[in-house]
Amino acid sequence: MKKDKAEKKKLSGAEILIKSLKGNGAKVIFGYPGGAVLDVFNHMHDSDLEFYLTRHEQGAVHAADGYARASGKCGVCIATSGPGATNLVTGIATAQMDSIPLIAITGQVATSLIGNEAFQEVDATGISRAITKHNYLVKDVNNLAQIIDEAFYIATTGRPGPVLIDIPKDVQQYKSSVIKSKGVNIPGYKPTLMGNLKQIKSAAELIEKAKRPVIYAGGGVITSDASDLLRKLAEKINTPVTTTLLGLGSFPETHELSLGMLGMHGTQYANYAIMESDVILAIGARFDDRVTGKISEFAPHAKIIHIDIDPASVGKNVRVDIPIVGDAKLILKELDRYLKAKKHTDWIKEINGWKEKFPLIYRKKKDFVSPQYVIECVHEITKGKAIIATEVGQNQMWVAQYYKFDKPRTLLSSGGLGTMGYGFPAAIGAKVARPDMPVFDIAGDGSIQMNIQEMATAVIKNIGVKIIILNNGFLGMVRQWQELFYNKRYAATCLRTGALNPEKDKKYKDCPEYTPDFVKLAEAYGAAGIRITKNEDVKNAIKKALEIDGPVIIDCIIDKEENVFPMVPAGASLRQMMGGMA
Amino acid sequence: MKRIISVLVENKFGVLARVSELFSSRGFNIASLSVGETLDSRLSRITMVVDGDVSIFEEIKKQLNKLINVIKVQDFTNVEHVEREMLLIKVNLSRKTRAELIEIVDIFRAKIIDVGKNNMTVEITGKDNKIQAFIELVKPFGIVEIVRTGKIAIARKKGGE
Ligand SMILES: Cc1ncc(C[n+]2csc(CCOP(=O)(O)OP(=O)(O)O)c2C)c(N)n1
């Protein structure tokens, strides 16, 4: 009798998983089924978890990532063993590079088969070791509840990141009476949150003495929810703010102290300000090579204060004078107490001079749609109250340059890994997280084809993502590099011909119709498609797309040789900006 | 330059792979590696001798600290410490050489742990130079095989700081 009761209280691994996911606040899961996760799906079937079936596991992991970026919560995705797990790899690496909290659950063959080259077996923890913050292979169902709580803790604290949990099929089936964790206490993982007070005081002293200070803000400001503090602090010490790509939205770009993005395709005034600065206050950014240009010539006169939660990021790429390890929000709050209000009239005047002399400009084309204009129109029509996902390439850089991000968590872009195909599924995840917000994916015609299958997901679940394809018929950013650095030899970047040597290819001359026809493609999926070829039609198309309930593709035909300027050639100093007008 | 680094880790499967991968993925050669349980059986200590660029080494230390299962990283480069390595060495033996070999073993305070018909196995513990000197001396007799544990080290002061 008693024994029966104890037996009844036991739960299977699959049940424990669902219970623990919910216990950790998960409401939405993106994924794809298969043999090794059947038990989990079988129990999900009865749960109140919201499940989104994508059409590819890569779609699922990017959607979970987009959900996380838009909401600030942890994203969750699930895939089967073998090919399911390997299809997650790019998405996990994308999340890792951009410090996005994510739980990836993979099925695994039964424990007795592991190592046997069993059907659909891959070493998922081995494969994902270098691209996760941590991972687990669950060998005993009695550890499952503990592992899931730990995984969420690791994914969402410190410098966030993806955690993969590989669960063999038999572990999903075995029953256990251990259905709750004992609470999380990981001896080797205690992120430092409060920065060292002495360092904070030295930072305040340095800022006090600065004559030409600049704040350089990254994604960490958004992660730590420190945007409001950053704005107040910048205003108090009257210091201009430039951001990284992932930092866009951490400081309002419509603010007079905003310098926009810095780095390779940043604004000239941001780069000049950095190069002429005497103190740089870096917050939640990691001095990546796309930001610094030639590292030995980066900010030659500046003393650098670096606030970051990841001790391994501090002093990794540049010499840092005052390192402060901890959470940006807590540190800024403390720093603020030691800072006096300041005015930097001359410095601001000098910067404003650069703003006037070297603004971001483009020439509107007559026979084509101008991509920069499209982005300005999206901003104007939505009044900046939208979430913008990007793909990778020129489309991404035009968004970074021409959309004025005022709020955190409104830009979703694969910054670190530069994953083409990220934007559309991420936009789907964002729209699921924020159904109240208009969500766009600004895409290139190359990138959008990398996860185009998710049109089905969006149409069937009526997830109203508006896709704007900036269609240049080329892998535009690569073509731009070929134009500038490879004598215009457009090897394998022309999407109309697919030619390795377009000059020799007869087809290139007659330039065939674009494949696919994106309007027909949208229609084939049951979505709306709009094609525009002139700037006059841009606003109407965007308005129309917003009126349509459900996903829409706007195919904008742009000039194939449109370029992203300004630009710092790879490896050159930030001073060597190629100005130029697009 | 060769460096000794000691990493205190959770005693779990997969941890050694995580630690060694940080070195291998940055082109570091691990010259030796030894792992064993500590006083607390939930923890293990990994001692490694590695060779590579200093700045990369510093970077690896930071990355090691980031590993979830790593509890402490100790770099012995500038820390007063004692280090030892143990060697098992099988040397050819004949009636003629026997006495001389035993004499060398004695001088080095090594230990004969097995004697066969035409070879014997010696255990020797010590620092690099002692071990190296011993190897040189017995080389002429003919070394059949050498097996070494890899270096282990302990700081002279508590905690090593
Ligand atoms: C998965 C992947 N493969 C290759 C690349 C290299 N790459 C970077 S930008 C780019 C071109 C992108 O073309 P498209 O999506 O049409 O965007 P555009 O630059 O024309 O706006 C390529 C191929 C990448 N970033 N990601």
Coordinates of N, CA, C and O in Angstrom, one line a residue, chain A residues 201-299:
Chain A
K201 N 35.8 54.2 -7.2 CA 36.3 55.6 -6.8 C 37.4 56.1 -7.7 O 37.3 57.3 -8.1
S202 N 38.3 55.3 -8.1 CA 39.4 55.8 -9.0 C 38.7 56.1 -10.3 O 39.2 57.1 -11.0
A203 N 37.7 55.4 -10.8 CA 37.1 55.7 -12.0 C 36.4 57.1 -12.0 O 36.5 57.9 -12.9
A204 N 35.8 57.3 -10.8 CA 35.1 58.6 -10.7 C 36.1 59.7 -10.7 O 35.9 60.8 -11.3
E205 N 37.3 59.5 -10.1 CA 38.4 60.5 -10.1 C 38.8 60.8 -11.5 O 39.0 62.0 -12.0
L206 N 39.0 59.7 -12.3 CA 39.5 59.9 -13.7 C 38.4 60.6 -14.5 O 38.8 61.5 -15.3
I207 N 37.2 60.3 -14.3 CA 36.1 60.9 -15.1 C 36.1 62.4 -14.7 O 35.9 63.3 -15.5
E208 N 36.3 62.7 -13.4 CA 36.3 64.1 -12.9 C 37.3 64.9 -13.6 O 37.1 66.1 -14.0
K209 N 38.4 64.3 -13.9 CA 39.5 65.1 -14.5 C 39.5 65.1 -16.1 O 40.2 65.9 -16.7
A210 N 38.6 64.3 -16.6 CA 38.5 64.2 -18.1 C 38.1 65.5 -18.8 O 37.3 66.2 -18.2
K211 N 38.7 65.7 -19.9 CA 38.4 66.9 -20.7 C 37.6 66.5 -22.0 O 36.8 67.2 -22.5
R212 N 37.9 65.3 -22.4 CA 37.3 64.8 -23.7 C 36.8 63.3 -23.5 O 37.3 62.4 -24.1
P213 N 35.9 63.2 -22.6 CA 35.4 61.8 -22.3 C 34.4 61.3 -23.3 O 33.7 62.1 -23.9
V214 N 34.4 60.0 -23.4 CA 33.4 59.3 -24.3 C 32.9 58.1 -23.5 O 33.7 57.4 -22.9
I215 N 31.6 57.8 -23.6 CA 31.1 56.6 -23.1 C 30.9 55.6 -24.2 O 30.4 56.0 -25.3
Y216 N 31.4 54.4 -24.1 CA 31.3 53.4 -25.1 C 30.5 52.2 -24.5 O 30.9 51.6 -23.6
A217 N 29.2 52.1 -25.0 CA 28.3 51.2 -24.3 C 28.0 50.0 -25.2 O 27.8 50.1 -26.4
G218 N 27.9 48.8 -24.6 CA 27.7 47.6 -25.4 C 26.4 46.9 -24.9 O 25.6 47.4 -24.1
G219 N 26.3 45.7 -25.4 CA 25.1 44.9 -25.1 C 24.9 44.6 -23.6 O 23.8 44.4 -23.2
G220 N 26.0 44.6 -22.9 CA 25.9 44.4 -21.5 C 25.0 45.4 -20.7 O 24.4 45.1 -19.7
V221 N 24.9 46.6 -21.3 CA 24.1 47.6 -20.6 C 22.6 47.2 -20.8 O 21.8 47.3 -19.8
I222 N 22.3 46.6 -21.9 CA 20.9 46.1 -22.1 C 20.7 44.9 -21.3 O 19.6 44.8 -20.6
T223 N 21.6 44.0 -21.3 CA 21.5 42.7 -20.5 C 21.2 43.1 -19.0 O 20.4 42.4 -18.3
S224 N 22.0 44.1 -18.5 CA 21.8 44.3 -17.1 C 20.7 45.4 -16.8 O 20.6 45.8 -15.7
D225 N 20.0 45.8 -17.8 CA 18.9 46.6 -17.7 C 19.3 48.0 -17.1 O 18.7 48.5 -16.2
A226 N 20.4 48.5 -17.6 CA 21.0 49.7 -17.0 C 20.8 50.9 -17.9 O 21.5 52.0 -17.7
S227 N 19.9 50.9 -18.9 CA 19.8 52.0 -19.9 C 19.4 53.3 -19.2 O 20.0 54.3 -19.6
D228 N 18.5 53.2 -18.3 CA 18.0 54.5 -17.7 C 19.1 55.1 -16.9 O 19.4 56.3 -17.0
L229 N 19.9 54.3 -16.2 CA 21.0 54.8 -15.4 C 22.1 55.4 -16.3 O 22.6 56.4 -16.0
L230 N 22.3 54.7 -17.4 CA 23.3 55.2 -18.4 C 22.9 56.6 -18.9 O 23.8 57.5 -18.9
R231 N 21.7 56.7 -19.2 CA 21.2 58.0 -19.7 C 21.4 59.1 -18.7 O 22.0 60.2 -18.9
K232 N 21.0 58.8 -17.4 CA 21.1 59.8 -16.4 C 22.6 60.2 -16.1 O 22.9 61.4 -16.0
L233 N 23.4 59.2 -16.1 CA 24.8 59.4 -15.9 C 25.5 60.2 -17.0 O 26.2 61.2 -16.7
A234 N 25.1 59.9 -18.2 CA 25.7 60.6 -19.4 C 25.3 62.0 -19.3 O 26.1 63.0 -19.6
E235 N 24.1 62.3 -19.0 CA 23.6 63.7 -18.9 C 24.3 64.4 -17.8 O 24.7 65.6 -17.9
K236 N 24.4 63.7 -16.6 CA 25.0 64.4 -15.5 C 26.5 64.8 -15.8 O 26.9 65.9 -15.4
I237 N 27.2 63.9 -16.4 CA 28.6 64.3 -16.7 C 28.8 64.8 -18.1 O 29.9 65.0 -18.6
N238 N 27.7 65.1 -18.8 CA 27.7 65.7 -20.1 C 28.7 65.1 -21.0 O 29.5 65.7 -21.7
T239 N 28.5 63.8 -21.1 CA 29.5 63.0 -21.9 C 28.8 62.3 -23.1 O 27.7 61.6 -22.9
P240 N 29.3 62.4 -24.3 CA 28.7 61.7 -25.4 C 28.8 60.2 -25.3 O 29.7 59.7 -24.8
V241 N 27.8 59.5 -25.9 CA 27.7 58.1 -25.9 C 27.7 57.5 -27.3 O 26.9 57.8 -28.1
T242 N 28.7 56.5 -27.5 CA 28.6 55.7 -28.7 C 28.4 54.3 -28.3 O 28.7 53.9 -27.2
T243 N 27.7 53.6 -29.2 CA 27.4 52.2 -28.8 C 27.9 51.2 -29.8 O 28.2 51.6 -31.0
T244 N 28.0 50.0 -29.4 CA 28.3 48.9 -30.4 C 27.0 48.5 -31.1 O 26.0 49.1 -30.8
L245 N 27.1 47.6 -32.0 CA 25.9 47.1 -32.7 C 24.9 46.6 -31.7 O 23.8 46.9 -31.7
L246 N 25.4 45.7 -30.8 CA 24.5 45.1 -29.8 C 24.1 46.1 -28.7 O 23.2 45.8 -28.0
G247 N 24.8 47.2 -28.6 CA 24.5 48.2 -27.6 C 23.5 49.2 -28.1 O 23.0 50.0 -27.4
L248 N 23.1 49.1 -29.4 CA 22.1 50.0 -30.0 C 20.8 49.9 -29.2 O 20.3 48.8 -29.0
G249 N 20.3 51.0 -28.7 CA 19.1 51.0 -27.9 C 19.4 51.1 -26.4 O 18.5 51.4 -25.6
S250 N 20.6 51.0 -26.1 CA 21.0 51.2 -24.7 C 21.0 52.6 -24.3 O 20.9 53.0 -23.1
F251 N 21.2 53.5 -25.3 CA 21.1 54.9 -25.1 C 20.3 55.5 -26.3 O 20.6 55.1 -27.4
P252 N 19.4 56.4 -26.0 CA 18.5 56.9 -27.1 C 19.3 57.6 -28.2 O 20.1 58.5 -27.9
E253 N 19.2 57.1 -29.4 CA 19.9 57.7 -30.5 C 19.4 59.0 -30.9 O 20.1 59.7 -31.7
T254 N 18.2 59.4 -30.5 CA 17.7 60.7 -30.8 C 18.2 61.7 -29.8 O 17.9 62.9 -29.9
H255 N 18.9 61.3 -28.8 CA 19.5 62.2 -27.7 C 20.6 63.0 -28.3 O 21.4 62.5 -29.1
E256 N 20.8 64.3 -27.9 CA 21.8 65.1 -28.4 C 23.2 64.6 -28.1 O 24.2 64.9 -28.8
L257 N 23.3 63.8 -27.0 CA 24.7 63.2 -26.7 C 25.0 61.9 -27.4 O 26.1 61.4 -27.2
S258 N 24.0 61.5 -28.2 CA 24.3 60.2 -28.9 C 25.2 60.4 -30.1 O 25.1 61.3 -30.9
L259 N 26.2 59.5 -30.3 CA 27.1 59.5 -31.4 C 26.7 58.4 -32.4 O 27.4 58.1 -33.3
G260 N 25.7 57.6 -32.0 CA 25.4 56.4 -32.9 C 26.4 55.3 -32.6 O 27.1 55.3 -31.6
M261 N 26.5 54.4 -33.6 CA 27.4 53.3 -33.5 C 28.8 53.7 -33.9 O 29.0 54.6 -34.8
L262 N 29.8 53.0 -33.3 CA 31.2 53.2 -33.7 C 31.7 52.0 -34.5 O 31.0 51.1 -34.7
G263 N 33.0 52.1 -34.9 CA 33.6 51.0 -35.5 C 33.6 51.0 -37.1 O 33.4 52.0 -37.7
M264 N 33.7 49.8 -37.6 CA 33.9 49.6 -39.1 C 32.9 50.4 -39.9 O 33.2 51.1 -40.8
H265 N 31.6 50.3 -39.5 CA 30.6 51.0 -40.3 C 29.9 52.0 -39.4 O 28.7 52.4 -39.6
G266 N 30.6 52.4 -38.4 CA 30.0 53.4 -37.4 C 30.0 54.8 -38.1 O 30.5 55.0 -39.2
T267 N 29.6 55.8 -37.3 CA 29.6 57.1 -37.8 C 31.0 57.7 -37.7 O 31.8 57.3 -36.8
Q268 N 31.3 58.6 -38.6 CA 32.6 59.2 -38.5 C 32.8 60.0 -37.2 O 33.9 59.9 -36.6
Y269 N 31.8 60.6 -36.8 CA 31.9 61.4 -35.5 C 32.1 60.5 -34.3 O 32.9 60.9 -33.4
A270 N 31.5 59.4 -34.3 CA 31.8 58.5 -33.2 C 33.2 58.0 -33.2 O 33.9 58.0 -32.1
N271 N 33.7 57.6 -34.3 CA 35.1 57.2 -34.4 C 36.1 58.3 -34.1 O 37.1 58.1 -33.4
Y272 N 35.8 59.5 -34.6 CA 36.7 60.6 -34.3 C 36.7 60.9 -32.8 O 37.8 61.1 -32.2
A273 N 35.5 60.9 -32.2 CA 35.4 61.2 -30.8 C 36.2 60.2 -30.0 O 37.0 60.6 -29.1
I274 N 36.1 58.9 -30.4 CA 36.9 57.9 -29.7 C 38.4 58.1 -29.8 O 39.2 58.1 -28.9
M275 N 38.8 58.4 -31.0 CA 40.2 58.6 -31.3 C 40.8 59.9 -30.6 O 42.0 59.9 -30.3
E276 N 40.0 60.8 -30.4 CA 40.4 62.1 -29.8 C 40.2 62.1 -28.3 O 40.5 63.1 -27.6
S277 N 39.5 61.1 -27.8 CA 39.1 61.2 -26.4 C 40.3 61.0 -25.4 O 41.3 60.5 -25.8
D278 N 40.1 61.5 -24.2 CA 41.1 61.3 -23.2 C 40.7 60.3 -22.1 O 41.6 59.7 -21.4
V279 N 39.4 60.1 -22.0 CA 38.9 59.0 -21.1 C 37.8 58.3 -21.8 O 36.9 58.9 -22.3
I280 N 37.9 56.9 -21.8 CA 36.8 56.1 -22.4 C 36.2 55.3 -21.2 O 36.9 54.6 -20.5
L281 N 34.9 55.5 -21.1 CA 34.2 54.7 -20.1 C 33.4 53.6 -20.8 O 32.4 53.8 -21.5
A282 N 34.0 52.4 -20.8 CA 33.4 51.3 -21.6 C 32.5 50.5 -20.6 O 33.0 50.1 -19.5
I283 N 31.3 50.2 -21.1 CA 30.4 49.5 -20.2 C 29.7 48.4 -21.0 O 29.1 48.6 -22.0
G284 N 30.0 47.2 -20.5 CA 29.4 46.0 -21.1 C 29.7 45.8 -22.6 O 28.8 45.4 -23.3
A285 N 30.9 46.1 -22.9 CA 31.3 46.0 -24.3 C 32.7 45.3 -24.3 O 33.4 45.3 -23.3
R286 N 33.1 44.7 -25.4 CA 34.3 43.9 -25.3 C 35.5 44.3 -26.3 O 36.3 43.5 -26.5
F287 N 35.4 45.5 -26.8 CA 36.5 45.9 -27.7 C 36.8 44.9 -28.8 O 37.9 44.5 -29.0
D288 N 35.7 44.5 -29.5 CA 35.8 43.6 -30.6 C 36.5 44.2 -31.8 O 36.6 45.4 -31.9
D289 N 37.1 43.4 -32.6 CA 38.0 44.0 -33.7 C 37.2 44.8 -34.7 O 37.7 45.7 -35.3
R290 N 35.9 44.6 -34.8 CA 35.0 45.4 -35.7 C 34.8 46.8 -35.1 O 34.4 47.7 -35.8
V291 N 35.0 46.9 -33.8 CA 34.9 48.2 -33.1 C 36.2 49.0 -33.1 O 36.2 50.2 -33.3
T292 N 37.3 48.3 -32.8 CA 38.5 49.0 -32.5 C 39.3 49.4 -33.8 O 40.1 50.3 -33.8
G293 N 39.1 48.6 -34.9 CA 40.0 48.8 -36.0 C 41.4 48.3 -35.5 O 41.5 47.5 -34.6
K294 N 42.4 48.9 -36.1 CA 43.8 48.5 -35.8 C 44.0 48.8 -34.3 O 44.0 49.9 -33.9
I295 N 44.2 47.7 -33.6 CA 44.2 47.8 -32.1 C 45.3 48.7 -31.6 O 45.2 49.4 -30.6
S296 N 46.5 48.6 -32.2 CA 47.6 49.4 -31.7 C 47.4 50.9 -31.9 O 48.1 51.7 -31.3
E297 N 46.5 51.3 -32.8 CA 46.3 52.7 -32.9 C 45.0 53.2 -32.3 O 44.5 54.3 -32.5
F298 N 44.3 52.3 -31.6 CA 43.0 52.6 -31.1 C 43.1 53.6 -29.9 O 43.9 53.5 -29.0
A299 N 42.4 54.7 -30.0 CA 42.2 55.7 -28.9 C 43.6 56.0 -28.2 O 43.7 55.7 -27.0

